[in-house]
Amino acid sequence: MSGASLQVDERGRLRHFLTVEGLGRELLTEILDTAESFAGVTEQTVKKVPLLRGKTIVNLFFEASTRTRTTFELAAKRLSADVLNINVSASATTKGETLLDTLRNLEAMHVDMFVVRHADSGAAHFIARHVRPHVSVVNAGDGRHAHPTQALLDAFTIRRRKGRFEDLVVAIVGDILHSRVARSQIHALNTLGTGEVRVVAPRTLLPAHVDDLGVHVFHRMEDGLREADVVIMLRLQKERMRGAHLPSEHEYFRLYGLTEERLALARPDAIVMHPGPINRGIELESRVADGPRSVILEQVEHGIAVRMAIMSMTMRTTGDGTA
Ligand code: NCD
């Protein structure tokens, strides 16, 4: 499922945005820098720029989402594009022809970009392989595989707060096994040159060969949090769990829940992140979620600027060909 050649054109520019894997530091930094310029736009009273005027973007969501869909929608609107939201409830087996048919019908309406969320890993790649040459595809989360825009907005939040990646210790805590967010974050943080990326989880919530991803593995929360600059908590993805991965939620919180006491093990200026939706009392206590070190709502806000950056960069290569 290598997306590198599929998502970058012969001049090294983004054509689709499907996965962080295979993208270089320069390109990821360009996304963050572009997002920085858009962050100003979202703070103005008139929150629009005309960059994608006349373009049509379809949010094609086969899986429920609030935050991701709405921030994509706002990002598109702030770039002056027309946006259509299509929520398709689909079972995991309706890929193949059904997906292609949906696509062909939408293409007939002269759509310029698809933002795709799907429960199957590889769905966005599949669509990217089948769209017409001028159409871009952005992956808004596919199965357990990737959630690259989330990883970039997380990196953006870290860079804004910490100003750098080089000497940072970032601990990603929780259900790594089922998390497309964790996979994309690990690739993004390593590509951006983060000092140390840790994963902290029970063995049952870690994928096999997790060390191959370039992370340090910790099974005890107390060890994994020590001296961390950034603590990223992940949601327990109960809907993806088949069989017994956990004794109970209560037990999980006892061992891996982020409390004020545990957070004290991290650096005094450590920030707490979570891609949402949060489960209070399971991954983290409310005192932490709503506390001064939590940047969870900043992540949501930054999602708009980062998605504006990714949309405008992919559209640049597929626009009128003169860019
Ligand atoms: C994540 C997702 O859907 O993968 N959420 C999000 O995009 N904001 C993480 C999650 O569902 O836990």
Short mmCIF file of C-alpha atoms in Angstrom, two decimals, residues 53-295:
data_model
loop_
_atom_site.label_atom_id
_atom_site.label_comp_id
_atom_site.label_asym_id
_atom_site.label_seq_id
_atom_site.Cartn_x
_atom_site.Cartn_y
_atom_site.Cartn_z
CA ARG A 53 -13.07 29.54 -5.67
CA GLY A 54 -15.04 27.57 -8.23
CA LYS A 55 -13.76 24.21 -6.97
CA THR A 56 -16.07 21.50 -5.68
CA ILE A 57 -15.03 19.35 -2.75
CA VAL A 58 -16.95 16.30 -1.59
CA ASN A 59 -16.63 15.01 1.95
CA LEU A 60 -17.27 11.32 1.40
CA PHE A 61 -17.70 9.79 4.83
CA PHE A 62 -18.45 6.09 5.07
CA GLU A 63 -17.81 6.18 8.81
CA ALA A 64 -19.14 8.52 11.50
CA SER A 65 -17.18 11.63 12.37
CA THR A 66 -17.99 15.06 13.72
CA ARG A 67 -14.75 16.89 14.37
CA THR A 68 -12.88 15.71 11.30
CA ARG A 69 -15.77 16.25 8.91
CA THR A 70 -16.69 19.68 10.19
CA THR A 71 -13.11 20.94 10.21
CA PHE A 72 -12.65 19.69 6.63
CA GLU A 73 -15.88 21.46 5.72
CA LEU A 74 -14.82 24.71 7.36
CA ALA A 75 -11.37 24.46 5.78
CA ALA A 76 -12.93 24.07 2.32
CA LYS A 77 -15.32 26.98 2.93
CA ARG A 78 -12.52 29.24 4.14
CA LEU A 79 -10.74 28.51 0.88
CA SER A 80 -13.98 29.55 -0.93
CA ALA A 81 -14.67 26.10 -2.40
CA ASP A 82 -18.16 24.62 -2.70
CA VAL A 83 -18.55 21.67 -0.33
CA LEU A 84 -20.87 18.71 -0.36
CA ASN A 85 -21.16 16.36 2.59
CA ILE A 86 -22.08 12.81 1.78
CA ASN A 87 -22.50 10.35 4.61
CA VAL A 88 -22.62 6.88 3.23
CA SER A 89 -23.33 4.18 5.72
CA ALA A 90 -21.54 1.20 4.30
CA SER A 91 -20.59 -2.19 5.58
CA ALA A 92 -16.95 -3.19 5.41
CA THR A 93 -17.58 -5.38 2.41
CA THR A 94 -19.03 -2.82 0.03
CA LYS A 95 -15.72 -1.66 -1.41
CA GLY A 96 -15.04 -2.80 -4.97
CA GLU A 97 -17.74 -1.96 -7.42
CA THR A 98 -20.07 -0.13 -5.09
CA LEU A 99 -17.41 2.34 -4.10
CA LEU A 100 -16.40 2.83 -7.72
CA ASP A 101 -19.99 3.40 -8.73
CA THR A 102 -20.44 6.05 -6.05
CA LEU A 103 -17.26 7.67 -7.27
CA ARG A 104 -18.19 7.67 -10.94
CA ASN A 105 -21.52 9.27 -10.17
CA LEU A 106 -19.90 12.04 -8.18
CA GLU A 107 -17.21 12.56 -10.79
CA ALA A 108 -19.92 13.08 -13.36
CA MET A 109 -20.87 16.13 -11.30
CA HIS A 110 -17.39 17.61 -11.85
CA VAL A 111 -16.00 17.19 -8.39
CA ASP A 112 -12.39 18.37 -7.89
CA MET A 113 -11.56 16.71 -4.59
CA PHE A 114 -12.73 13.82 -2.45
CA VAL A 115 -12.09 13.80 1.27
CA VAL A 116 -12.59 10.18 2.23
CA ARG A 117 -13.19 8.42 5.51
CA HIS A 118 -13.76 4.69 5.40
CA ALA A 119 -13.67 1.75 7.81
CA ASP A 120 -11.46 -0.25 5.44
CA SER A 121 -7.71 0.27 5.35
CA GLY A 122 -6.68 1.26 1.85
CA ALA A 123 -10.02 2.80 0.80
CA ALA A 124 -8.57 6.25 0.09
CA HIS A 125 -5.70 4.72 -1.93
CA PHE A 126 -8.21 2.69 -3.89
CA ILE A 127 -10.19 5.80 -4.75
CA ALA A 128 -7.03 7.75 -5.62
CA ARG A 129 -6.08 5.04 -8.08
CA HIS A 130 -9.42 5.35 -9.85
CA VAL A 131 -10.15 9.07 -10.03
CA ARG A 132 -9.67 11.22 -13.10
CA PRO A 133 -6.33 12.98 -13.44
CA HIS A 134 -7.54 16.39 -12.21
CA VAL A 135 -9.18 15.01 -9.06
CA SER A 136 -7.39 14.95 -5.68
CA VAL A 137 -8.06 12.58 -2.82
CA VAL A 138 -7.41 13.32 0.86
CA ASN A 139 -7.53 10.51 3.39
CA ALA A 140 -9.59 11.47 6.44
CA GLY A 141 -8.96 8.11 8.13
CA ASP A 142 -8.97 4.60 6.68
CA GLY A 143 -9.56 1.62 8.98
CA ARG A 144 -6.62 1.10 11.30
CA HIS A 145 -4.20 2.24 8.64
CA ALA A 146 -3.69 6.00 8.52
CA HIS A 147 -5.09 9.38 9.55
CA PRO A 148 -2.50 11.69 8.06
CA THR A 149 -4.28 15.04 8.48
CA GLN A 150 -4.71 14.31 12.19
CA ALA A 151 -0.99 13.55 12.50
CA LEU A 152 -0.10 16.81 10.78
CA LEU A 153 -2.42 18.90 12.95
CA ASP A 154 -0.89 17.23 15.98
CA ALA A 155 2.61 18.06 14.71
CA PHE A 156 1.44 21.62 14.05
CA THR A 157 0.14 21.90 17.63
CA ILE A 158 3.43 20.57 19.01
CA ARG A 159 5.49 22.95 16.87
CA ARG A 160 3.38 25.93 17.90
CA ARG A 161 3.70 25.07 21.58
CA LYS A 162 7.29 23.85 21.66
CA GLY A 163 8.82 25.56 18.64
CA ARG A 164 10.85 22.51 17.61
CA PHE A 165 10.96 18.71 17.38
CA GLU A 166 14.66 17.87 17.76
CA ASP A 167 15.07 17.33 21.49
CA LEU A 168 11.47 16.53 22.38
CA VAL A 169 10.26 13.36 24.07
CA VAL A 170 6.76 12.49 22.87
CA ALA A 171 4.83 9.71 24.61
CA ILE A 172 1.84 8.20 22.78
CA VAL A 173 -0.29 6.35 25.31
CA GLY A 174 -3.04 3.78 24.93
CA ASP A 175 -4.65 1.74 22.21
CA ILE A 176 -1.86 1.79 19.64
CA LEU A 177 -3.05 -1.47 18.10
CA HIS A 178 -6.32 -0.13 16.71
CA SER A 179 -5.19 3.43 16.15
CA ARG A 180 -4.70 4.86 12.67
CA VAL A 181 -3.84 8.12 14.41
CA ALA A 182 -0.88 6.60 16.28
CA ARG A 183 0.54 5.06 13.11
CA SER A 184 0.44 8.35 11.25
CA GLN A 185 1.76 10.29 14.25
CA ILE A 186 4.75 7.99 14.62
CA HIS A 187 5.69 8.42 10.95
CA ALA A 188 5.18 12.19 11.06
CA LEU A 189 7.09 12.75 14.30
CA ASN A 190 10.02 10.60 13.19
CA THR A 191 10.18 12.26 9.78
CA LEU A 192 10.16 15.68 11.43
CA GLY A 193 13.15 14.65 13.54
CA THR A 194 11.55 14.28 16.98
CA GLY A 195 14.12 13.44 19.67
CA GLU A 196 12.33 10.37 21.02
CA VAL A 197 8.95 8.88 20.19
CA ARG A 198 7.58 6.50 22.83
CA VAL A 199 4.57 4.26 22.87
CA VAL A 200 3.08 3.32 26.23
CA ALA A 201 0.55 0.49 26.30
CA PRO A 202 -0.23 -2.98 27.58
CA ARG A 203 1.10 -5.75 25.33
CA THR A 204 -2.43 -6.56 24.19
CA LEU A 205 -2.87 -3.07 22.72
CA LEU A 206 0.38 -2.96 20.77
CA PRO A 207 0.81 -4.20 17.21
CA ALA A 208 3.39 -6.91 16.53
CA HIS A 209 6.82 -5.54 15.58
CA VAL A 210 5.93 -2.10 16.91
CA ASP A 211 9.65 -1.37 17.48
CA ASP A 212 10.17 -1.46 13.71
CA LEU A 213 8.25 1.82 13.56
CA GLY A 214 11.11 3.62 15.30
CA VAL A 215 9.64 3.97 18.79
CA HIS A 216 10.67 3.09 22.32
CA VAL A 217 8.15 0.77 23.91
CA PHE A 218 7.02 1.10 27.54
CA HIS A 219 4.51 -1.07 29.33
CA ARG A 220 4.38 0.87 32.59
CA MET A 221 2.73 4.26 32.38
CA GLU A 222 5.04 5.70 35.05
CA ASP A 223 8.14 4.80 33.03
CA GLY A 224 6.76 6.05 29.75
CA LEU A 225 5.72 9.43 31.11
CA ARG A 226 9.01 10.27 32.79
CA GLU A 227 10.51 13.49 31.37
CA ALA A 228 8.04 13.58 28.48
CA ASP A 229 7.50 16.97 26.80
CA VAL A 230 4.33 15.89 25.04
CA VAL A 231 1.80 13.27 26.18
CA ILE A 232 -0.63 12.11 23.52
CA MET A 233 -3.52 10.08 24.89
CA LEU A 234 -5.48 7.82 22.54
CA ARG A 235 -9.08 6.73 22.75
CA LEU A 236 -9.79 3.09 23.52
CA GLN A 237 -11.19 2.02 20.15
CA LYS A 238 -13.82 -0.30 21.53
CA GLU A 239 -15.63 -0.53 18.22
CA ARG A 240 -12.53 -2.09 16.66
CA MET A 241 -11.83 -4.58 19.43
CA ARG A 242 -12.66 -8.16 18.80
CA GLY A 243 -12.13 -10.43 21.79
CA ALA A 244 -10.53 -9.58 25.10
CA HIS A 245 -7.85 -6.94 24.84
CA LEU A 246 -8.55 -5.55 28.30
CA PRO A 247 -9.63 -6.81 31.68
CA SER A 248 -12.01 -3.83 32.21
CA GLU A 249 -12.20 -0.10 31.65
CA HIS A 250 -11.79 0.48 35.35
CA GLU A 251 -8.62 -1.59 35.38
CA TYR A 252 -7.38 0.22 32.27
CA PHE A 253 -7.80 3.60 33.94
CA ARG A 254 -6.04 2.30 37.05
CA LEU A 255 -3.00 1.29 34.99
CA TYR A 256 -2.97 3.73 32.04
CA GLY A 257 -5.33 6.57 32.88
CA LEU A 258 -3.74 10.03 32.89
CA THR A 259 -4.19 11.63 36.30
CA GLU A 260 -2.65 14.81 37.71
CA GLU A 261 -0.37 12.64 39.84
CA ARG A 262 0.95 10.74 36.87
CA LEU A 263 1.29 13.85 34.74
CA ALA A 264 3.64 15.19 37.42
CA LEU A 265 6.19 12.63 36.18
CA ALA A 266 6.41 14.39 32.82
CA ARG A 267 8.27 17.67 32.37
CA PRO A 268 6.73 20.61 34.23
CA ASP A 269 5.82 22.28 30.93
CA ALA A 270 4.53 19.10 29.29
CA ILE A 271 1.40 19.41 27.16
CA VAL A 272 -1.44 16.88 26.98
CA MET A 273 -3.03 16.01 23.64
CA HIS A 274 -5.86 13.75 22.46
CA PRO A 275 -7.31 13.43 18.94
CA GLY A 276 -10.83 13.15 20.37
CA PRO A 277 -13.39 12.01 21.10
CA ILE A 278 -12.18 11.68 24.69
CA ASN A 279 -13.53 9.18 27.17
CA ARG A 280 -13.36 10.95 30.51
CA GLY A 281 -12.43 8.61 33.33
CA ILE A 282 -11.11 5.96 30.93
CA GLU A 283 -8.10 7.51 29.19
CA LEU A 284 -7.77 10.61 31.29
CA GLU A 285 -9.45 12.29 34.20
CA SER A 286 -11.41 15.51 33.72
CA ARG A 287 -8.95 17.50 35.83
CA VAL A 288 -6.31 16.78 33.19
CA ALA A 289 -8.57 17.08 30.13
CA ASP A 290 -9.77 20.52 31.25
CA GLY A 291 -6.56 21.53 32.97
CA PRO A 292 -3.99 24.16 31.99
CA ARG A 293 -1.70 21.72 30.20
CA SER A 294 -4.38 20.30 27.95
CA VAL A 295 -4.19 21.51 24.34
#
